[in-house]
Short mmCIF file of C-alpha atoms in Angstrom, two decimals:
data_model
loop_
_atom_site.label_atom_id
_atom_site.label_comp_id
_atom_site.label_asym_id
_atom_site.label_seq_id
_atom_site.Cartn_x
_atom_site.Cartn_y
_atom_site.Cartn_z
CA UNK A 1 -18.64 14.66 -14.45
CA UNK A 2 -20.14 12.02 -12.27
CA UNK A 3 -17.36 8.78 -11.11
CA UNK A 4 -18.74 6.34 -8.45
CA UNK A 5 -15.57 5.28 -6.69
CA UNK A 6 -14.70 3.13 -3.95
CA UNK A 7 -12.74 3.07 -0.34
CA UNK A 8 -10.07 2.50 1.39
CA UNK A 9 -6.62 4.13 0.56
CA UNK A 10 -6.90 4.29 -2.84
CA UNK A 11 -10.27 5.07 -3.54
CA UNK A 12 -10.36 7.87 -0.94
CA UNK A 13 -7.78 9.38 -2.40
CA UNK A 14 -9.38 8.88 -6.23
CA UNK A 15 -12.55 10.79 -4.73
CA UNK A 16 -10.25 13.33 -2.96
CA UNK A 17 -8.20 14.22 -5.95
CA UNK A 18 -11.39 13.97 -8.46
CA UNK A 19 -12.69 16.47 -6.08
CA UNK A 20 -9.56 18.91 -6.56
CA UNK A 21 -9.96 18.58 -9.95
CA UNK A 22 -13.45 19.88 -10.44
CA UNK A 23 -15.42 16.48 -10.72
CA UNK A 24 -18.69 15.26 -8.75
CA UNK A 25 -17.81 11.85 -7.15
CA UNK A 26 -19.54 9.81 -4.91
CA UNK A 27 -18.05 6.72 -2.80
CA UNK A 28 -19.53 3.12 -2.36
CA UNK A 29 -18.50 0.84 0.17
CA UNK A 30 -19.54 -2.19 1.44
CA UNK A 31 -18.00 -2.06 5.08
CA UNK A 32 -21.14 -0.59 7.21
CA UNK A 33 -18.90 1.23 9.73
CA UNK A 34 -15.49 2.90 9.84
CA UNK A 35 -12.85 0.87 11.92
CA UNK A 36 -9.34 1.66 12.64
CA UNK A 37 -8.33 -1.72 10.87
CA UNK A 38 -4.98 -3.05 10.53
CA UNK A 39 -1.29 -2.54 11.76
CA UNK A 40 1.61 -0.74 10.03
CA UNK A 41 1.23 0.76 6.63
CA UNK A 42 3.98 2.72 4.91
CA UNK A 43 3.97 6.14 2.17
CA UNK A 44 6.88 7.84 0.71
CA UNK A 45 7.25 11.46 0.20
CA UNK A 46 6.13 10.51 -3.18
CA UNK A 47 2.66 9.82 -1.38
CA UNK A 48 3.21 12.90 1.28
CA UNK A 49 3.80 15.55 -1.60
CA UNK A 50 0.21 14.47 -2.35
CA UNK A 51 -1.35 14.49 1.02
CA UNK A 52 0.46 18.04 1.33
CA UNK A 53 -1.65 19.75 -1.21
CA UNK A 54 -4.72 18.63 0.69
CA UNK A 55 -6.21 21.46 3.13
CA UNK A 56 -2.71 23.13 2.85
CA UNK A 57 -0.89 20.44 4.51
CA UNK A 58 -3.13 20.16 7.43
CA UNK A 59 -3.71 16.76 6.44
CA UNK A 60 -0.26 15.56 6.12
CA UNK A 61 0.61 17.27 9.56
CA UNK A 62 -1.87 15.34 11.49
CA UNK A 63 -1.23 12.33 9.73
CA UNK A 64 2.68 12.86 10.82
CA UNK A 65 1.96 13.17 14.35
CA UNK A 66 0.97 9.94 14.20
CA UNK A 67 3.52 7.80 12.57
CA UNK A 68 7.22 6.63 13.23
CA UNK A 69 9.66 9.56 13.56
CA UNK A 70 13.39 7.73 12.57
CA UNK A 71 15.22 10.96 12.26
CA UNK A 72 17.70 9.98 15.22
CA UNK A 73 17.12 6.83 14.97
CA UNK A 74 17.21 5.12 11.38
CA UNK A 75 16.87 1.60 10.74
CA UNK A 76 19.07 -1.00 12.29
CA UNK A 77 19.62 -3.81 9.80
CA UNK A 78 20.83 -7.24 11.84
CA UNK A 79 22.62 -10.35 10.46
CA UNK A 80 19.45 -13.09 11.12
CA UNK A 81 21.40 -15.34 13.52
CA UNK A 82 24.11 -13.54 15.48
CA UNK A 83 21.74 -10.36 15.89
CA UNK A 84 24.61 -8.01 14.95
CA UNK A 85 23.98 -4.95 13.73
CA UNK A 86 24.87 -4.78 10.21
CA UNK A 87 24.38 -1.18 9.07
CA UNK A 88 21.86 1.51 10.43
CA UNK A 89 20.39 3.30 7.66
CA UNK A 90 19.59 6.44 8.67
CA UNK A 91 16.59 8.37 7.62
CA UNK A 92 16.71 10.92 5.06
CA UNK A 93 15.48 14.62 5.60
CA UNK A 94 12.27 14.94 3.13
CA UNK A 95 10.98 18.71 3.02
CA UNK A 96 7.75 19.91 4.40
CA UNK A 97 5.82 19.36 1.03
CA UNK A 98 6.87 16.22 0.77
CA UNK A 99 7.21 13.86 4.03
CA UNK A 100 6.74 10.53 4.47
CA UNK A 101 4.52 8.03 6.89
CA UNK A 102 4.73 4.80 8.79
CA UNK A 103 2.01 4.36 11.02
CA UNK A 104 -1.24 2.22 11.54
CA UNK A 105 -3.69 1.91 8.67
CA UNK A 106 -6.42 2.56 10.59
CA UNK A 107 -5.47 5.64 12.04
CA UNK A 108 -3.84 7.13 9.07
CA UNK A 109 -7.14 6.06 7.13
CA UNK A 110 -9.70 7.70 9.32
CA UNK A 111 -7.69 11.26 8.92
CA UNK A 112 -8.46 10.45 5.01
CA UNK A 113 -11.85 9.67 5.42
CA UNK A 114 -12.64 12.16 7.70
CA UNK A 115 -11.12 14.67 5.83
CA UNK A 116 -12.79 13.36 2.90
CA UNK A 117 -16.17 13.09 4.58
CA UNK A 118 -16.56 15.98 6.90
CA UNK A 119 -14.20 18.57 5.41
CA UNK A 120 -14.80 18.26 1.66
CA UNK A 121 -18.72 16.70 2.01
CA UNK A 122 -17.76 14.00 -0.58
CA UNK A 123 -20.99 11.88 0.04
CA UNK A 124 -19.83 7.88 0.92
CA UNK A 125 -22.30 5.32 1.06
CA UNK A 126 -21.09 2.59 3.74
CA UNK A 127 -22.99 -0.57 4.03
CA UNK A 128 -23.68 -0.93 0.13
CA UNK A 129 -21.60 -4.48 -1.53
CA UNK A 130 -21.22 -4.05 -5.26
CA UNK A 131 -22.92 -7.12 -6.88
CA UNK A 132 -21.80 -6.20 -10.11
CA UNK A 133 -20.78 -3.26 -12.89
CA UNK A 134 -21.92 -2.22 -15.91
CA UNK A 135 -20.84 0.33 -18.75
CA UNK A 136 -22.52 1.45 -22.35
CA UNK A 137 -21.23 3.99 -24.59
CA UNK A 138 -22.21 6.75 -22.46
CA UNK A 139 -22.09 5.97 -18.99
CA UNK A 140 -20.74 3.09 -16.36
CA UNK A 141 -21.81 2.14 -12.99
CA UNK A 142 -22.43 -0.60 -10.28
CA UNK A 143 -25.42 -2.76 -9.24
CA UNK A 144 -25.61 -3.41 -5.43
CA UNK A 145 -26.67 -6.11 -3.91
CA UNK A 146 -30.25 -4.62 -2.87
CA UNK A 147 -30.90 -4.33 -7.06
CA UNK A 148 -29.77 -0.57 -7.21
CA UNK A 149 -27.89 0.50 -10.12
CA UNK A 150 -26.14 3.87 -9.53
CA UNK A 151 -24.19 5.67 -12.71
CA UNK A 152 -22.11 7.57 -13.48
CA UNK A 153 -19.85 9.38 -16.63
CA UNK A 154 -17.01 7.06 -15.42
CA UNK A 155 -16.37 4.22 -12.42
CA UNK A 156 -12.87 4.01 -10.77
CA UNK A 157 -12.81 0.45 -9.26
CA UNK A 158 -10.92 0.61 -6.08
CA UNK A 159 -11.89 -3.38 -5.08
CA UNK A 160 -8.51 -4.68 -4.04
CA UNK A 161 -6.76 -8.23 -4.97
CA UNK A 162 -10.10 -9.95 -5.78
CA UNK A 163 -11.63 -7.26 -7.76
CA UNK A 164 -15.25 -7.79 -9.03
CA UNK A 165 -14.65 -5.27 -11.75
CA UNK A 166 -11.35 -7.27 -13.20
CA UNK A 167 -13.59 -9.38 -14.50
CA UNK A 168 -15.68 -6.78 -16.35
CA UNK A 169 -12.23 -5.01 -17.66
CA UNK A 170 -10.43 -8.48 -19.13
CA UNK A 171 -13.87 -10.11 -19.72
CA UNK A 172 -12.79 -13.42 -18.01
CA UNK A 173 -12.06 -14.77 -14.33
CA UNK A 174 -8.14 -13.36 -13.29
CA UNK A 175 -7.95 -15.70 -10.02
CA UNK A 176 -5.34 -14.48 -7.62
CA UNK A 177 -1.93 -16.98 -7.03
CA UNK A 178 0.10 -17.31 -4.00
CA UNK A 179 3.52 -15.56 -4.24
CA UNK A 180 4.93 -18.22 -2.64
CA UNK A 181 5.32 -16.18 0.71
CA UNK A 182 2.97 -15.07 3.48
CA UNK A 183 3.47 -12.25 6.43
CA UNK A 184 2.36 -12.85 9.69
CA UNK A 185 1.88 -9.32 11.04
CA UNK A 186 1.27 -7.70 14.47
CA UNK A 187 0.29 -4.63 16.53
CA UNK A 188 0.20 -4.06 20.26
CA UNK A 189 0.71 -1.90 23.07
CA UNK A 190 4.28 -2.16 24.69
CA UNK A 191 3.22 -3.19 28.89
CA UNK A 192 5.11 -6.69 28.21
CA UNK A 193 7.88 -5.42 26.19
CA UNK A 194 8.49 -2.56 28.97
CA UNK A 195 8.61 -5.25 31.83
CA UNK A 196 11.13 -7.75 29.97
CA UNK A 197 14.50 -5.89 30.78
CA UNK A 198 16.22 -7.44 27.11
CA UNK A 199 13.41 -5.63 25.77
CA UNK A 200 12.38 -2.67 27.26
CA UNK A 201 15.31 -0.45 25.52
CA UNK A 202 13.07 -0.82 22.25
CA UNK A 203 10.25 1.01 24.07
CA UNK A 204 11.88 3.39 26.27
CA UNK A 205 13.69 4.88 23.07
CA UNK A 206 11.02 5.91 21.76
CA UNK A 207 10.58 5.10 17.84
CA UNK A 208 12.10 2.67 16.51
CA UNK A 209 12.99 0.39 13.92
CA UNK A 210 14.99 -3.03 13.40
CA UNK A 211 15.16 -5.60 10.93
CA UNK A 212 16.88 -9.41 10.81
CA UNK A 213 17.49 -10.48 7.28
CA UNK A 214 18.31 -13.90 6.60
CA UNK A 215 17.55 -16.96 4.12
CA UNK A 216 14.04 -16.84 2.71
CA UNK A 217 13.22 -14.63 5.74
CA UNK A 218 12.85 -11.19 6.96
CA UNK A 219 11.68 -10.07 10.41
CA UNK A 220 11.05 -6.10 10.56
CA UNK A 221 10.30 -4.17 14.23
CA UNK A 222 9.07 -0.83 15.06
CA UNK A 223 8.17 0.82 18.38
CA UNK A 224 6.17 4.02 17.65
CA UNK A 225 3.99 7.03 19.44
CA UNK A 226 7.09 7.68 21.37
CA UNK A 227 7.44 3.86 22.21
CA UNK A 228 3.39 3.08 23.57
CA UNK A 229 2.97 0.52 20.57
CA UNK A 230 4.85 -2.30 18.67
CA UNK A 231 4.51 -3.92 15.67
CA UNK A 232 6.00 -5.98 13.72
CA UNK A 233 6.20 -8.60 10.34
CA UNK A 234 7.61 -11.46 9.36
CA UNK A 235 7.95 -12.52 5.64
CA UNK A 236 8.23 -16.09 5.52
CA UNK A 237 8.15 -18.99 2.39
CA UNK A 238 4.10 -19.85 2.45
CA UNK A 239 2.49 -21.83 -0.45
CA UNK A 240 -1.04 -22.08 0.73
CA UNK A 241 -4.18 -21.99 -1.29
CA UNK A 242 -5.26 -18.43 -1.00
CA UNK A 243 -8.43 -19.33 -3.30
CA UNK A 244 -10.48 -19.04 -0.07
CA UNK A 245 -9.25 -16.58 1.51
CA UNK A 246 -5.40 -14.88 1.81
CA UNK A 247 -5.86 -13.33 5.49
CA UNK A 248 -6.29 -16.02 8.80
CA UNK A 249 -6.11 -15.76 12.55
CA UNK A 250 -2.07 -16.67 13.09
CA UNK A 251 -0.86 -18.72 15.96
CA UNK A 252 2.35 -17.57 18.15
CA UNK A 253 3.49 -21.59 18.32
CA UNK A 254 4.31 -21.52 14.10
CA UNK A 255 5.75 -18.19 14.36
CA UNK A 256 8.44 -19.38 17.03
CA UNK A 257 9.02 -22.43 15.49
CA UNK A 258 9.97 -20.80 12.21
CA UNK A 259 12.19 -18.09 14.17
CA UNK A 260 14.15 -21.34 16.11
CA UNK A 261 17.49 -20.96 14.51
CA UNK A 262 17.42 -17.11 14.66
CA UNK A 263 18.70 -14.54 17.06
CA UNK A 264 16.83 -15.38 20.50
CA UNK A 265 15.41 -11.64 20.38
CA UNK A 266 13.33 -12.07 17.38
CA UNK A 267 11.39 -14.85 19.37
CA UNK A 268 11.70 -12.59 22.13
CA UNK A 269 10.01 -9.52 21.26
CA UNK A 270 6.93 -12.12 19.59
CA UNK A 271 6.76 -14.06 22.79
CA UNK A 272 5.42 -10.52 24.01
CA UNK A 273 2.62 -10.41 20.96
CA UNK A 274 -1.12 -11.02 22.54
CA UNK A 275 -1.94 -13.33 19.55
CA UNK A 276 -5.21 -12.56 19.37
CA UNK A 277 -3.38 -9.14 17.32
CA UNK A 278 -1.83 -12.12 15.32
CA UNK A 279 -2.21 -11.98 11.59
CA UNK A 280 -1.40 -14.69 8.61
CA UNK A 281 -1.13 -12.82 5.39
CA UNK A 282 -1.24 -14.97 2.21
CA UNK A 283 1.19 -12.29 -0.29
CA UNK A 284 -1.50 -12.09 -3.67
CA UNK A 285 0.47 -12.54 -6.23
CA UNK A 286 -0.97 -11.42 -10.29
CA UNK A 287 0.85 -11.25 -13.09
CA UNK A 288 0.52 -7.49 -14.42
CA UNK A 289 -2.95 -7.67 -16.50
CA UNK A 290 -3.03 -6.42 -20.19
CA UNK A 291 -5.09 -3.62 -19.52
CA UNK A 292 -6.78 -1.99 -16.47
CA UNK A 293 -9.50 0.13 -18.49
CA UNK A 294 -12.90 -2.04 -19.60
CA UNK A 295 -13.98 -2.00 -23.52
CA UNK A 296 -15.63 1.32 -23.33
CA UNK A 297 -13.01 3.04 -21.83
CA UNK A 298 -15.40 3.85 -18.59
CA UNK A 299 -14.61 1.58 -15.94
CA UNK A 300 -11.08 1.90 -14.43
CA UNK A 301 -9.08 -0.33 -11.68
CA UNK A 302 -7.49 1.90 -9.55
CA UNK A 303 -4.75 0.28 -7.02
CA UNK A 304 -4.66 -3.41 -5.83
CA UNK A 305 -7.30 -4.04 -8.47
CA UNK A 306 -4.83 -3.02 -10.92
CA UNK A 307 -1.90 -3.69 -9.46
CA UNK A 308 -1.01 -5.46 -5.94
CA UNK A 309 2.17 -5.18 -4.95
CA UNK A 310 5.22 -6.88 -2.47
CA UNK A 311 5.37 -5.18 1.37
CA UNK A 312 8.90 -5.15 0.61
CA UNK A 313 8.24 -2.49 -2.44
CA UNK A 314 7.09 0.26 0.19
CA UNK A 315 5.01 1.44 -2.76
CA UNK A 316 1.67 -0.12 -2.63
CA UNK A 317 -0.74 2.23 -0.86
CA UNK A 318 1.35 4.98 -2.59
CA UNK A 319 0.95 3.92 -5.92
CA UNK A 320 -3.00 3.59 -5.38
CA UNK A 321 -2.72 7.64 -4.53
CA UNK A 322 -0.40 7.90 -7.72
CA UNK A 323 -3.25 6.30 -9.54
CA UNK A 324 -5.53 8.93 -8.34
CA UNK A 325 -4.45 12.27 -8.90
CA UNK A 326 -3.35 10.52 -12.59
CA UNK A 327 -7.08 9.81 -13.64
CA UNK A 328 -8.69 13.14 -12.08
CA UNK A 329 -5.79 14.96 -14.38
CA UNK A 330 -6.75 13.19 -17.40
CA UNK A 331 -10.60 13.48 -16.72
CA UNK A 332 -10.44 17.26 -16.22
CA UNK A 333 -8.27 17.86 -19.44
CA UNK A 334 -10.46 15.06 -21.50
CA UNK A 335 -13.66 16.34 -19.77
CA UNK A 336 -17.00 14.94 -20.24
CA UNK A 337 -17.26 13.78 -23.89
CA UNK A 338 -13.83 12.27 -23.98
CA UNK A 339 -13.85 9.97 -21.31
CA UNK A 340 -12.54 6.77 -22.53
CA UNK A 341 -9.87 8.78 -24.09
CA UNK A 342 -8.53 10.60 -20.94
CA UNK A 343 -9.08 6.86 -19.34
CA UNK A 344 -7.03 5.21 -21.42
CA UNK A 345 -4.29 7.99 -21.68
CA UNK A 346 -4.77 7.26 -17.39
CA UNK A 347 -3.70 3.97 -18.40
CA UNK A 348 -0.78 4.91 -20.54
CA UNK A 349 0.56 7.50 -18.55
CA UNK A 350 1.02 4.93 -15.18
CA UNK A 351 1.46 1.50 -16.38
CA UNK A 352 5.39 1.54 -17.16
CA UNK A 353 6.16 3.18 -13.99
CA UNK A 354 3.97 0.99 -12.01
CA UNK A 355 5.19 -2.29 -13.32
CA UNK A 356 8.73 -0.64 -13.11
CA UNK A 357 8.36 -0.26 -8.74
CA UNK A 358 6.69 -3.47 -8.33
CA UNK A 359 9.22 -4.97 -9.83
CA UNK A 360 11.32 -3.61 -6.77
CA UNK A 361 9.30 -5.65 -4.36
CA UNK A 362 10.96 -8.53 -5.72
CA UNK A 363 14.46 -7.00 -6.08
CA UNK A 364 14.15 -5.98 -2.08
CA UNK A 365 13.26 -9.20 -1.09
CA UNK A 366 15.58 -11.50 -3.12
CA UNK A 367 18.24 -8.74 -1.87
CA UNK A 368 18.08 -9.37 1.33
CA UNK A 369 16.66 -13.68 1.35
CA UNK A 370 19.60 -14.46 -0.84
CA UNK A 371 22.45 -12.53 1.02
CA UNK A 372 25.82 -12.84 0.52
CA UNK A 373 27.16 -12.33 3.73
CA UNK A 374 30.68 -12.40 2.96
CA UNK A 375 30.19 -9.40 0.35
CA UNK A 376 28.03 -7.88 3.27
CA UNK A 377 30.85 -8.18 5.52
CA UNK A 378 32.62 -6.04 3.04
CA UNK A 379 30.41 -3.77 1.97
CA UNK A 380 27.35 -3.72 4.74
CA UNK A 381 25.41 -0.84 2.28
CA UNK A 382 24.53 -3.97 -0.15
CA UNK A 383 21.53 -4.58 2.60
CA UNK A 384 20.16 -1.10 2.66
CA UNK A 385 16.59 -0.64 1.59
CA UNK A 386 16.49 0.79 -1.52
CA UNK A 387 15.32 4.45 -1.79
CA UNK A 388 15.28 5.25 -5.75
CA UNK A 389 15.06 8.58 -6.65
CA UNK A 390 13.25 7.98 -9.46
CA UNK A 391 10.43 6.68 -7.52
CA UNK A 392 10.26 9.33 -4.09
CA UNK A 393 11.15 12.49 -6.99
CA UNK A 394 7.96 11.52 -8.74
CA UNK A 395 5.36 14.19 -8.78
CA UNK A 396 2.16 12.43 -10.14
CA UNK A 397 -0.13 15.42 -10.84
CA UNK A 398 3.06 17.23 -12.42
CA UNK A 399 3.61 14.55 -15.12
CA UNK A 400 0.24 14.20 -15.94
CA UNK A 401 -0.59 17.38 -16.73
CA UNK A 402 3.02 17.81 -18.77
CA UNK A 403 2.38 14.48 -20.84
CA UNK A 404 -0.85 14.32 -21.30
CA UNK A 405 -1.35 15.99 -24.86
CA UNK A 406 1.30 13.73 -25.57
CA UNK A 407 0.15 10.70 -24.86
CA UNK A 408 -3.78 11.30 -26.13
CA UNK A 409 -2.06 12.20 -29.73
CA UNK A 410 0.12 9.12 -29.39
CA UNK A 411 -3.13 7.21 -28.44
CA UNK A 412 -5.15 9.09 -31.27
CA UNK A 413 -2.75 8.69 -34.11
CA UNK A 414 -2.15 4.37 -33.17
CA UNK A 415 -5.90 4.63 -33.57
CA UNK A 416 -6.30 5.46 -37.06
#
């Protein structure tokens, strides 16, 4: 079974899984390089049980050695203005098989691609923009921009917030919104932080992690690799037209004006931020779309296509690998003459749970903008960041494989 796919997170780990399960896949991309891109991204252990099966946890180990370790540590949660410590969360033990990552993007990323690239030999085709995609009874696939149609038995459409291939699925234009909030986002090395005294102690602990919680507003800080880099984000009310674009160069004056009537350190620790590492995130906002799978059942969207979610959900990138190792499942137990079936039992299979944790991105964030401090002041563990079972237990290839007859009867018996 031939599936052109695409990259990044999601689509790497599509190809990756398809792979494991038997299938031929091939990856199209229209960045012409690889470039460590980005600042902090986050996976749970329902994400790391994944990245252990790869290589036999190889994989997962060298992504570890590269993100936050918050065993000793936790997460200090501060009151926004006073910069008291509220509550430190500590960090939970996750086993071997399934751990979880905070680190940068870019780095975590290349250990995928690589992995993908020069360990497995899946073949990906950098430099090539989609213009378009296609699909008849029998086959999908994409047009590029230089005329060339490639296809396939099935296309999983890994093309992020302003997906090409939405349009193809719900046969009409699904523009993107603002969510009413943006993130201006950082990552740099810690030589300023180290000579400030009142900041230093962030960097000389080695990894860390803080976050001020206050009305409308949430500042989050992490020192990492033992302390050598920073980064941080701050969520912040934003209604600006993201129709042209939802990421901008971000300027250290608006930052510090917003973060006036907060604890001093906050402006502190930014005041330290090269702003040239500045980013100003416009948060996508969609409502969740009717169906991710097009007429013929042979395109699919696959992560932020499908579904983007909140930063403060923890979920996103994860979900995209979720998505993954669901459709290779289905396509090895529908193989090749029952596509659209096994891509529409894909669709079955995920969508409640999906629209189930990005509805936590929301919860999280309304949690901790709309605090009630004199509850807090009682009970401080109202503030924690939520870590649902139900979500980090989740073993994606395991379900799919238990439900699937399931679901295709459910899905073959509505049909008659």
């Amino acid at each position: 079974m031939k599936l052109p796919v695409q990259y990044w997170f999601g689509g790497l780990g599509a190809a990756i899984e398809c792979h494991r399960q038997g299938h031929d896949v091939e990856i199209y991309e229209s960045f012409p390089e690889l470039k460590e891109l980005g600042d902090i991204i986050s996976f749970g252990p329902n994400a790391g049980r994944i990245f252990h099966r790869w290589s036999g946890g190889s994989v997962s180990r060298r992504m570890r050695a590269l993100s936050i370790d918050l065993r000793t540590y936790g997460f200090n949660i501060h009151k926004y203005d006073t910069g008291e410590i509220v509550v430190n969360q500590a960090t939970p033990e996750y086993g071997e098989d399934a751990p979880n990552f905070n680190g940068h993007r870019g780095e975590l990323h290349s250990v995928v691609f690589h992995y993908a690239k020069d360990e497995l030999g899946i073949p990906i085709h950098l430099g090539h923009r989609i213009k378009t995609y296609f699909e008849e009874d029998d086959q999908a696939g994409i047009v590029l921009d230089s005329g060339e149609k490639i296809a396939g038995d099935v296309v999983l459409a890994a093309d992020g917030v302003r997906s090409k291939a939405r349009q193809t699925v719900l046969g009409y234009e699904d523009k993107p919104k603002s969510s009413g909030y943006a993130v201006w986002r950082a990552w740099f090395s810690n030589e300023d932080m180290l000579a400030d005294p009142q900041t230093a102690h962030f960097c000389n602990n080695g990894d860390t992690f803080n976050g001020w919680i206050g009305p409308n507003m949430h500042f989050l800080f992490s020192t990492i690799k033992n302390g050598s880099d920073c980064c941080w984000v701050l969520t912040h009310p934003d209604a600006h037209d993201i129709d042209e674009s939802w990421s901008f160069p971000g300027k250290l004056s608006e930052v510090l004006e917003t973060l006036k009537d907060w604890d001093p350190m906050c402006a502190r620790i930014v005041a330290k931020t090269p702003e040239a590492k500045l980013v100003d995130w416009k948060l996508v906002y969609r409502d969740p779309l009717p169906t991710w799978v097009s007429p013929k059942g042979r395109i699919l969207l696959v992560g932020d296509a499908a579904h983007p979610f909140l930063p403060t959900s923890v979920q996103g990138a994860t979900q995209a690998l979720e998505d993954g190792v669901s459709i290779a499942v289905c396509l090895r137990r529908g193989g090749k003459e029952g596509v659209p079936t096994a891509v529409r039992a894909h669709e079955k299979i995920r969508y409640d749970r999906v629209r189930d944790t990005q509805k936590t991105g929301e919860s999280t964030r309304d949690m901790w903008h709309k605090t009630d401090w004199d509850k807090v002041k009682e009970n401080p563990e109202l503030v924690k960041l939520p870590r649902q079972s139900w979500i980090f237990d989740h073993d994606a290839e395991k379900h799919a494989e238990e439900v699937y007859d399931e679901v295709v009867a459910g899905l073959t018996s509505a049909a008659k």
